[in-house]
Amino acid sequence: MAYDRTAMLKLLRPAMTRILTPLGRALVGRGIGPDAVTAIGTLGTVVSALLFFPLGLLTVGALGITVFVLFDLLDGVVARLGGKGGSTWGAFLDSTLDRVADAAIFAGLILYFVVGGDTLMAAVTLVCLIAGAVVSYAKARAEGLGLTADVGLAERPERLVVALAAAFFSGLGVPYVLPAGMWLLAVASLITVGQRVVAVYHQTRER
């Protein structure tokens, strides 16, 4: 089940839960649990990103990833319908595999730029990958210390929406949208890292 709840997911979750409930009920009927759904979603995302993006099939890749990203909601539906609810293991697995999926998405885009000979954009996208990982780590580490670090311009849902939308429209032939999206994400992610560092710093000074 998704435990990194953000405003965007809170808005989407009720509607998506209603849509995904029939599929979740079918999976429960076949004995498929939420952990398996989480793993399938991650595997599908990784394969879509690393297969289609480097081949230049950006629109196909973005659509495939979007479908599997919905598994982030489906695992919660399966857990609820199966009567198991959330679990500590499920929370850990979900968060860990989210990082794997995110890394695969940006790695696929890096390979796309490398294949196309665009070294600058490959480097910018690498910044997106690294800064995004640090954003997530900063929040997890702060929470491990009993603090909070929920601030920032670019949390996971925002990063996914921008990256996938940019790839989708770039694949349709919209000029400059993918480079613009990567530059935007790189800057926003770096700012978010700074915001979280400052937030934690102020909390430690108040103790």
CSV table of N, CA and C in Angstrom, one decimal, residues 28 77-86:
chain,number,residue,atom,x,y,z
A,28,VAL,N,-7.6,-10.6,-5.7
A,28,VAL,CA,-7.8,-11.3,-4.4
A,28,VAL,C,-8.4,-12.7,-4.5
A,77,VAL,N,-5.7,-1.3,-2.6
A,77,VAL,CA,-7.1,-1.9,-2.8
A,77,VAL,C,-7.1,-3.4,-2.5
A,78,VAL,N,-6.1,-4.1,-3.0
A,78,VAL,CA,-5.9,-5.5,-2.8
A,78,VAL,C,-5.8,-5.8,-1.3
A,79,ALA,N,-5.0,-5.0,-0.6
A,79,ALA,CA,-4.8,-5.2,0.9
A,79,ALA,C,-6.1,-5.0,1.6
A,80,ARG,N,-6.9,-4.0,1.2
A,80,ARG,CA,-8.2,-3.8,1.9
A,80,ARG,C,-9.2,-4.9,1.6
A,81,LEU,N,-9.3,-5.3,0.4
A,81,LEU,CA,-10.3,-6.3,0.0
A,81,LEU,C,-9.9,-7.7,0.5
A,82,GLY,N,-8.6,-7.9,0.7
A,82,GLY,CA,-8.1,-9.2,1.3
A,82,GLY,C,-8.2,-9.2,2.8
A,83,GLY,N,-8.6,-8.1,3.4
A,83,GLY,CA,-8.8,-8.1,4.8
A,83,GLY,C,-7.5,-8.0,5.6
A,84,LYS,N,-6.4,-7.7,4.9
A,84,LYS,CA,-5.1,-7.7,5.6
A,84,LYS,C,-4.6,-6.3,6.0
A,85,GLY,N,-5.2,-5.3,5.3
A,85,GLY,CA,-4.8,-3.9,5.6
A,85,GLY,C,-3.3,-3.7,5.3
A,86,GLY,N,-2.8,-2.6,5.8
A,86,GLY,CA,-1.4,-2.3,5.6
A,86,GLY,C,-0.5,-3.1,6.5
